[in-house]
Each structure stands twice: as structure tokens, then as C-alpha cells.
Amino acid sequence: KITVNSLPVIVKSNDTTICKNTQAQLVASGGISYLWSPATSLNNGNISNPVAQPQANTMYNVIVTDVNGCTKTASVNVSIKPVPTVTISNDSTICNNSSIQLSVSGGSSYAWSPSSSLNNPASSAPVASPLATTVYHVDITDANSCVYNDSVKITVRPLAVFSVSPDNSVCTNNSQQLSASGGDSYTWSPANSLDNPNTSNPIATPNQTTIYSVTIRENTCNESATLSTKLTVLPVPNIRAASSNNITCKQPSSQLSDLGAQEYSWSPASGLDNSS
């Protein structure tokens, strides 16, 4: 006697259409083991109800085996809804306390975040006024109710940092270099004792104590500041040199002296006990 077993009766999920990058639940029943293919876009190709996330239209086949070892094949088609062409504005850099218009297209509605620095987070072209560098994300919903994501980064330039050399001193008839930084152009005053009043590091040769002012301008964000530094002109020391006596047969040495300075260097040094 030969017994012919019936093939398994397969109940499966219907063909479906999904948005790209979303999932579809596949279902098959009627057996004790299942083998789905292609398995690369399934979370598990050996169960009755795998989750599929295909990147293109895919026909999934399942081989169902029942308790008698009989097999039957069924298929489920998962299609991808058309993907819109999404364009978004480029990453940009703006100055502090300024605004920029963002833009996106390809959908029927939009939702931007974070929304606090946008004038209209539901617009395709909101105006952004960030206080710090911000990455704006946008959810783009198309005509098929599919949602796609994109982002744009707006970098806020830091405020310019201007500086000028600290107060200093110079001896009479000598020169001292001044310096300023942080800008693209410099204008020093008073200019008459400077070698170049339009450079960041002019040489100053004042004949009296002078307060120099410099206006520093930064061109990218049009920032400017005026800073000052004082250059004190030190007086020439009042030097007085003398000797105690002339050298004679009776007085073979003489005491030399000098007043009015802190350091001394006598010359010629020969014949002196200490030239310093």
C-alpha cells in the first residue's frame, strides 16, 4: 500500500507596496519549517513571519515543509513606492547674529527641527537665525505619504577676537614695535611717529610718551574695534663721571666713579680693577 500525502496548504501574506527604507511583515503558515529567499533583506529567512526591508522591488519565495516532509512553494511580492528627487540647500557659514534661508524640495510637506531658530519649520524655505552652529534636520513627506530625511549644517562664525600689544616703554630716540591682531585691516594714530600706520605691527619712534590707538576691521562679518596702548618715553639718564686724583709718583692709583645709571662698562679695561 502506498499512501500519497497532500501538499501543505499555505496561507501567506498578500503582495504589498512599501516606502523605501521601511519594513514589510511577511507571513506564511501551513507547515513546520520555512525557507525564504532571497534572505539578504530579511531579519530571519527560516521562520514563518520574517520582516523584510528590501531596497528594490523583490519577489520573496518561501518553501513550506509539513509534518510529512512534503514541500510546497509560495511567493510574496514587495514593491517599493517611487522615491522623489529631494534637493536641499548646501551647508553654509554665516556671521554671528545673522540669518540664512534654507530650502528643500521633492515633497508635499516638510517638518524641520530644531524649530526654535526657524521662522516657519513647516515651510520648504524657512529662514534660520541660529545663535550657534546647528544641524537642521527635515522630514520630507511625499505624495505617497512616505517620509524621507535630510539635513543641512549652518556654521556660525565666532566673533572676531581683537587684541593690541600691552603698554610698554622706550628710551628717548629709540624705537619700539607695536602689534595688533584679529582683523584684516589696521589704522593707527597718531601716525606721525610710526613707520607705517596701516600695518598690524608698525615701528614707533615717539619723542614723548604717547597713547596709540588702532582701529581693527574684520572684512568677512564687517566687525571692528578700536583699542589703545601707551608707549612711555623714558628720559635720558643724567650721567656724572669723575676721578679722585691724577696718578703721580706718590699716588699710583685713582678712584674713578660714575653716577646716574644701574649698569656700567668702562673702557679701556686694562689697568682697571673692575671694568663693570
mmCIF file of C-alpha atoms in Angstrom:
data_model
loop_
_atom_site.group_PDB
_atom_site.id
_atom_site.type_symbol
_atom_site.label_atom_id
_atom_site.label_comp_id
_atom_site.label_asym_id
_atom_site.label_seq_id
_atom_site.Cartn_x
_atom_site.Cartn_y
_atom_site.Cartn_z
ATOM 1 C CA LYS A 1 0.000 0.000 0.000
ATOM 2 C CA ILE A 2 1.330 3.416 -0.968
ATOM 3 C CA THR A 3 -0.068 6.458 0.890
ATOM 4 C CA VAL A 4 0.024 9.761 -1.006
ATOM 5 C CA ASN A 5 0.238 12.725 1.394
ATOM 6 C CA SER A 6 -1.357 16.008 0.475
ATOM 7 C CA LEU A 7 0.866 19.029 -0.056
ATOM 8 C CA PRO A 8 0.782 21.598 2.726
ATOM 9 C CA VAL A 9 -1.945 24.221 2.479
ATOM 10 C CA ILE A 10 -0.086 27.546 2.548
ATOM 11 C CA VAL A 11 -1.663 30.716 3.853
ATOM 12 C CA LYS A 12 0.578 33.704 3.056
ATOM 13 C CA SER A 13 0.607 37.470 3.294
ATOM 14 C CA ASN A 14 -0.581 39.480 0.306
ATOM 15 C CA ASP A 15 1.633 41.334 -2.114
ATOM 16 C CA THR A 16 2.352 44.800 -0.742
ATOM 17 C CA THR A 17 3.929 48.143 -1.582
ATOM 18 C CA ILE A 18 6.068 49.978 0.968
ATOM 19 C CA CYS A 19 8.095 53.163 1.242
ATOM 20 C CA LYS A 20 11.830 52.814 0.748
ATOM 21 C CA ASN A 21 13.809 52.138 3.928
ATOM 22 C CA THR A 22 10.702 50.824 5.682
ATOM 23 C CA GLN A 23 9.708 47.251 6.553
ATOM 24 C CA ALA A 24 7.064 44.728 5.500
ATOM 25 C CA GLN A 25 5.887 41.822 7.611
ATOM 26 C CA LEU A 26 5.795 38.587 5.623
ATOM 27 C CA VAL A 27 3.669 35.675 6.857
ATOM 28 C CA ALA A 28 3.319 32.040 5.810
ATOM 29 C CA SER A 29 1.603 29.137 7.580
ATOM 30 C CA GLY A 30 0.688 25.505 6.969
ATOM 31 C CA GLY A 31 3.998 23.814 7.699
ATOM 32 C CA ILE A 32 6.529 23.101 10.391
ATOM 33 C CA SER A 33 9.551 24.665 8.685
ATOM 34 C CA TYR A 34 10.052 27.523 6.267
ATOM 35 C CA LEU A 35 12.847 28.631 3.964
ATOM 36 C CA TRP A 36 12.571 32.140 2.483
ATOM 37 C CA SER A 37 14.654 33.567 -0.351
ATOM 38 C CA PRO A 38 16.317 35.901 -1.086
ATOM 39 C CA ALA A 39 17.258 36.069 2.589
ATOM 40 C CA THR A 40 19.661 39.041 2.438
ATOM 41 C CA SER A 41 16.957 41.636 3.158
ATOM 42 C CA LEU A 42 15.139 39.516 5.778
ATOM 43 C CA ASN A 43 15.753 39.509 9.505
ATOM 44 C CA ASN A 44 15.445 35.704 9.507
ATOM 45 C CA GLY A 45 14.861 33.530 6.452
ATOM 46 C CA ASN A 46 13.994 30.399 8.450
ATOM 47 C CA ILE A 47 10.860 31.476 10.309
ATOM 48 C CA SER A 48 7.218 31.721 9.266
ATOM 49 C CA ASN A 49 6.998 35.507 9.701
ATOM 50 C CA PRO A 50 10.221 37.316 8.761
ATOM 51 C CA VAL A 51 10.499 41.088 8.445
ATOM 52 C CA ALA A 52 11.598 42.317 5.024
ATOM 53 C CA GLN A 53 13.382 45.579 4.241
ATOM 54 C CA PRO A 54 14.204 45.482 0.529
ATOM 55 C CA GLN A 55 15.898 48.353 -1.286
ATOM 56 C CA ALA A 56 14.210 47.460 -4.591
ATOM 57 C CA ASN A 57 11.151 45.565 -5.812
ATOM 58 C CA THR A 58 11.609 41.980 -4.594
ATOM 59 C CA MET A 59 9.768 38.701 -5.091
ATOM 60 C CA TYR A 60 10.167 36.582 -1.952
ATOM 61 C CA ASN A 61 9.753 32.822 -2.294
ATOM 62 C CA VAL A 62 9.068 30.505 0.647
ATOM 63 C CA ILE A 63 9.397 26.724 0.706
ATOM 64 C CA VAL A 64 6.988 25.307 3.297
ATOM 65 C CA THR A 65 7.588 21.796 4.672
ATOM 66 C CA ASP A 66 4.837 19.975 6.575
ATOM 67 C CA VAL A 67 4.940 17.136 9.150
ATOM 68 C CA ASN A 68 5.094 14.553 6.364
ATOM 69 C CA GLY A 69 8.162 16.110 4.777
ATOM 70 C CA CYS A 70 6.145 17.350 1.817
ATOM 71 C CA THR A 71 7.033 20.781 0.459
ATOM 72 C CA LYS A 72 5.248 23.485 -1.441
ATOM 73 C CA THR A 73 6.413 26.894 -2.647
ATOM 74 C CA ALA A 74 4.609 30.220 -2.465
ATOM 75 C CA SER A 75 5.680 33.779 -3.209
ATOM 76 C CA VAL A 76 5.020 37.319 -1.988
ATOM 77 C CA ASN A 77 5.925 40.428 -3.980
ATOM 78 C CA VAL A 78 7.109 43.526 -2.077
ATOM 79 C CA SER A 79 7.283 46.658 -4.227
ATOM 80 C CA ILE A 80 8.952 49.992 -3.400
ATOM 81 C CA LYS A 81 6.957 53.153 -3.923
ATOM 82 C CA PRO A 82 8.603 55.691 -6.254
ATOM 83 C CA VAL A 83 11.253 57.723 -4.449
ATOM 84 C CA PRO A 84 11.048 61.503 -5.000
ATOM 85 C CA THR A 85 14.066 63.553 -6.023
ATOM 86 C CA VAL A 86 14.922 65.515 -2.905
ATOM 87 C CA THR A 87 17.167 68.581 -3.098
ATOM 88 C CA ILE A 88 18.303 70.595 -0.111
ATOM 89 C CA SER A 89 20.394 73.737 0.332
ATOM 90 C CA ASN A 90 24.133 73.331 0.896
ATOM 91 C CA ASP A 91 25.891 73.548 4.229
ATOM 92 C CA SER A 92 26.769 77.200 4.879
ATOM 93 C CA THR A 93 28.628 79.525 7.213
ATOM 94 C CA ILE A 94 27.067 82.754 8.499
ATOM 95 C CA CYS A 95 28.118 85.612 10.737
ATOM 96 C CA ASN A 96 27.014 85.942 14.337
ATOM 97 C CA ASN A 97 23.519 87.415 14.796
ATOM 98 C CA SER A 98 22.597 86.941 11.135
ATOM 99 C CA SER A 99 20.119 84.782 9.204
ATOM 100 C CA ILE A 100 20.080 82.464 6.207
ATOM 101 C CA GLN A 101 17.308 80.911 4.149
ATOM 102 C CA LEU A 102 17.191 77.124 3.964
ATOM 103 C CA SER A 103 15.454 75.264 1.152
ATOM 104 C CA VAL A 104 14.254 71.771 0.347
ATOM 105 C CA SER A 105 12.114 70.306 -2.443
ATOM 106 C CA GLY A 106 10.736 66.975 -3.563
ATOM 107 C CA GLY A 107 7.928 66.507 -1.057
ATOM 108 C CA SER A 108 4.398 67.663 -0.371
ATOM 109 C CA SER A 109 5.020 68.666 3.262
ATOM 110 C CA TYR A 110 8.034 69.344 5.466
ATOM 111 C CA ALA A 111 8.918 69.357 9.158
ATOM 112 C CA TRP A 112 12.204 70.983 10.218
ATOM 113 C CA SER A 113 13.955 70.630 13.555
ATOM 114 C CA PRO A 114 15.164 72.135 15.789
ATOM 115 C CA SER A 115 12.399 74.647 15.172
ATOM 116 C CA SER A 116 13.256 77.296 17.793
ATOM 117 C CA SER A 117 15.547 79.277 15.459
ATOM 118 C CA LEU A 118 13.352 78.945 12.340
ATOM 119 C CA ASN A 119 10.636 81.366 11.308
ATOM 120 C CA ASN A 120 8.468 78.570 9.858
ATOM 121 C CA PRO A 121 9.527 74.933 10.465
ATOM 122 C CA ALA A 122 6.769 73.648 8.139
ATOM 123 C CA SER A 123 7.983 75.672 5.156
ATOM 124 C CA SER A 124 10.063 74.408 2.262
ATOM 125 C CA ALA A 125 12.185 77.559 2.629
ATOM 126 C CA PRO A 126 12.381 78.626 6.279
ATOM 127 C CA VAL A 127 14.677 81.409 7.479
ATOM 128 C CA ALA A 128 17.193 80.199 10.076
ATOM 129 C CA SER A 129 18.690 82.509 12.726
ATOM 130 C CA PRO A 130 20.856 80.200 14.860
ATOM 131 C CA LEU A 131 22.873 81.553 17.779
ATOM 132 C CA ALA A 132 25.375 78.701 17.446
ATOM 133 C CA THR A 133 26.381 76.158 14.829
ATOM 134 C CA THR A 134 23.304 73.995 14.160
ATOM 135 C CA VAL A 135 22.443 70.924 12.080
ATOM 136 C CA TYR A 136 18.855 71.284 10.820
ATOM 137 C CA HIS A 137 17.017 68.025 10.062
ATOM 138 C CA VAL A 138 13.966 67.894 7.817
ATOM 139 C CA ASP A 139 11.325 65.183 7.417
ATOM 140 C CA ILE A 140 10.068 65.215 3.826
ATOM 141 C CA THR A 141 6.654 63.633 3.228
ATOM 142 C CA ASP A 142 5.853 62.877 -0.415
ATOM 143 C CA ALA A 143 2.594 62.345 -2.271
ATOM 144 C CA ASN A 144 2.602 58.644 -1.282
ATOM 145 C CA SER A 145 2.846 59.558 2.427
ATOM 146 C CA CYS A 146 6.409 58.233 2.518
ATOM 147 C CA VAL A 147 8.782 60.121 4.814
ATOM 148 C CA TYR A 148 12.411 60.787 3.943
ATOM 149 C CA ASN A 149 15.076 62.586 5.952
ATOM 150 C CA ASP A 150 17.854 65.017 5.106
ATOM 151 C CA SER A 151 19.865 67.668 6.900
ATOM 152 C CA VAL A 152 21.866 70.861 6.408
ATOM 153 C CA LYS A 153 24.558 72.301 8.676
ATOM 154 C CA ILE A 154 24.749 76.039 9.366
ATOM 155 C CA THR A 155 28.036 77.066 10.955
ATOM 156 C CA VAL A 156 28.055 80.325 12.932
ATOM 157 C CA ARG A 157 31.392 82.113 12.743
ATOM 158 C CA PRO A 158 32.760 83.073 16.163
ATOM 159 C CA LEU A 159 33.042 86.753 16.992
ATOM 160 C CA ALA A 160 36.346 88.307 15.996
ATOM 161 C CA VAL A 161 38.928 88.495 18.779
ATOM 162 C CA PHE A 162 40.863 91.781 18.540
ATOM 163 C CA SER A 163 43.998 92.490 20.565
ATOM 164 C CA VAL A 164 46.748 95.106 20.884
ATOM 165 C CA SER A 165 50.181 94.915 22.486
ATOM 166 C CA PRO A 166 50.267 95.915 26.180
ATOM 167 C CA ASP A 167 51.596 99.224 27.485
ATOM 168 C CA ASN A 168 55.370 99.457 27.144
ATOM 169 C CA SER A 169 58.286 101.862 27.459
ATOM 170 C CA VAL A 170 61.124 103.009 25.206
ATOM 171 C CA CYS A 171 64.256 105.056 25.731
ATOM 172 C CA THR A 172 64.493 108.523 24.205
ATOM 173 C CA ASN A 173 65.409 108.444 20.499
ATOM 174 C CA ASN A 174 64.793 104.680 20.367
ATOM 175 C CA SER A 175 62.071 102.674 18.639
ATOM 176 C CA GLN A 176 59.543 100.068 19.763
ATOM 177 C CA GLN A 177 57.371 97.735 17.679
ATOM 178 C CA LEU A 178 53.629 97.835 18.337
ATOM 179 C CA SER A 179 51.311 94.990 17.343
ATOM 180 C CA ALA A 180 47.607 94.305 16.852
ATOM 181 C CA SER A 181 45.734 91.219 15.664
ATOM 182 C CA GLY A 182 42.332 89.792 14.795
ATOM 183 C CA GLY A 183 41.455 91.826 11.721
ATOM 184 C CA ASP A 184 42.066 92.302 8.020
ATOM 185 C CA SER A 185 42.984 96.000 8.129
ATOM 186 C CA TYR A 186 44.537 98.322 10.705
ATOM 187 C CA THR A 187 44.625 102.100 11.115
ATOM 188 C CA TRP A 188 46.939 103.546 13.809
ATOM 189 C CA SER A 189 47.022 107.062 15.194
ATOM 190 C CA PRO A 190 48.782 109.345 15.779
ATOM 191 C CA ALA A 191 50.600 108.348 12.603
ATOM 192 C CA ASN A 192 53.458 110.881 12.555
ATOM 193 C CA SER A 193 55.797 108.779 14.739
ATOM 194 C CA LEU A 194 55.032 105.450 13.047
ATOM 195 C CA ASP A 195 56.822 103.935 10.055
ATOM 196 C CA ASN A 196 53.521 102.536 8.650
ATOM 197 C CA PRO A 197 50.193 103.358 10.328
ATOM 198 C CA ASN A 198 48.305 100.834 8.149
ATOM 199 C CA THR A 199 50.064 97.645 9.176
ATOM 200 C CA SER A 200 49.366 95.361 12.123
ATOM 201 C CA ASN A 201 52.871 95.839 13.588
ATOM 202 C CA PRO A 202 54.250 99.351 12.980
ATOM 203 C CA ILE A 203 57.536 100.657 14.415
ATOM 204 C CA ALA A 204 57.004 103.612 16.770
ATOM 205 C CA THR A 205 59.651 106.290 17.425
ATOM 206 C CA PRO A 206 57.909 108.838 19.648
ATOM 207 C CA ASN A 207 59.668 111.872 21.095
ATOM 208 C CA GLN A 208 57.351 111.878 24.086
ATOM 209 C CA THR A 209 55.030 109.499 25.923
ATOM 210 C CA THR A 210 52.197 108.662 23.513
ATOM 211 C CA ILE A 211 48.911 106.748 23.609
ATOM 212 C CA TYR A 212 48.474 104.953 20.258
ATOM 213 C CA SER A 213 45.005 103.925 19.088
ATOM 214 C CA VAL A 214 44.355 101.312 16.422
ATOM 215 C CA THR A 215 41.070 100.663 14.616
ATOM 216 C CA ILE A 216 40.902 96.991 13.598
ATOM 217 C CA ARG A 217 38.433 95.857 10.921
ATOM 218 C CA GLU A 218 37.447 92.309 10.006
ATOM 219 C CA ASN A 219 36.029 92.109 6.474
ATOM 220 C CA THR A 220 34.079 88.806 6.397
ATOM 221 C CA CYS A 221 31.493 89.798 9.003
ATOM 222 C CA ASN A 222 32.297 93.545 8.998
ATOM 223 C CA GLU A 223 33.324 93.665 12.656
ATOM 224 C CA SER A 224 35.554 96.406 14.060
ATOM 225 C CA ALA A 225 37.023 97.702 17.312
ATOM 226 C CA THR A 226 39.337 100.491 18.470
ATOM 227 C CA LEU A 227 41.992 99.593 21.038
ATOM 228 C CA SER A 228 44.767 101.628 22.677
ATOM 229 C CA THR A 229 48.239 101.092 24.074
ATOM 230 C CA LYS A 230 50.565 103.504 25.882
ATOM 231 C CA LEU A 231 54.231 103.879 24.986
ATOM 232 C CA THR A 232 56.140 105.723 27.711
ATOM 233 C CA VAL A 233 59.322 107.529 26.651
ATOM 234 C CA LEU A 234 61.978 107.168 29.352
ATOM 235 C CA PRO A 235 64.294 110.185 29.976
ATOM 236 C CA VAL A 236 68.000 110.032 29.144
ATOM 237 C CA PRO A 237 69.951 109.265 32.361
ATOM 238 C CA ASN A 238 71.959 112.112 33.937
ATOM 239 C CA ILE A 239 75.474 110.641 33.966
ATOM 240 C CA ARG A 240 78.303 112.175 36.041
ATOM 241 C CA ALA A 241 81.805 110.678 35.783
ATOM 242 C CA ALA A 242 84.789 111.713 37.988
ATOM 243 C CA SER A 243 88.172 110.641 39.323
ATOM 244 C CA SER A 244 89.563 111.135 42.800
ATOM 245 C CA ASN A 245 93.013 112.349 41.673
ATOM 246 C CA ASN A 246 95.584 112.222 38.931
ATOM 247 C CA ILE A 247 98.203 109.489 39.060
ATOM 248 C CA THR A 248 101.627 110.639 40.284
ATOM 249 C CA CYS A 249 104.685 109.015 41.731
ATOM 250 C CA LYS A 250 103.215 109.483 45.177
ATOM 251 C CA GLN A 251 99.691 108.491 44.169
ATOM 252 C CA PRO A 252 99.971 105.463 41.846
ATOM 253 C CA SER A 253 96.161 104.874 41.611
ATOM 254 C CA SER A 254 92.984 106.842 41.220
ATOM 255 C CA GLN A 255 89.387 106.047 42.204
ATOM 256 C CA LEU A 256 87.032 106.503 39.237
ATOM 257 C CA SER A 257 83.316 106.996 39.835
ATOM 258 C CA ASP A 258 80.148 107.311 37.801
ATOM 259 C CA LEU A 259 76.599 108.102 38.943
ATOM 260 C CA GLY A 260 73.176 108.088 37.348
ATOM 261 C CA ALA A 261 72.921 104.541 35.935
ATOM 262 C CA GLN A 262 72.362 100.950 37.014
ATOM 263 C CA GLU A 263 74.944 99.172 34.901
ATOM 264 C CA TYR A 264 78.428 100.310 33.897
ATOM 265 C CA SER A 265 81.038 99.237 31.350
ATOM 266 C CA TRP A 266 84.372 101.086 31.458
ATOM 267 C CA SER A 267 86.906 101.129 28.610
ATOM 268 C CA PRO A 268 89.697 100.615 28.092
ATOM 269 C CA ALA A 269 89.550 97.845 30.654
ATOM 270 C CA SER A 270 93.280 97.414 31.043
ATOM 271 C CA GLY A 271 94.565 98.990 34.236
ATOM 272 C CA LEU A 272 91.160 98.784 35.946
ATOM 273 C CA ASP A 273 90.416 96.502 38.841
ATOM 274 C CA ASN A 274 86.796 96.014 37.643
ATOM 275 C CA SER A 275 85.540 97.386 34.330
ATOM 276 C CA SER A 276 81.929 96.676 35.310
#
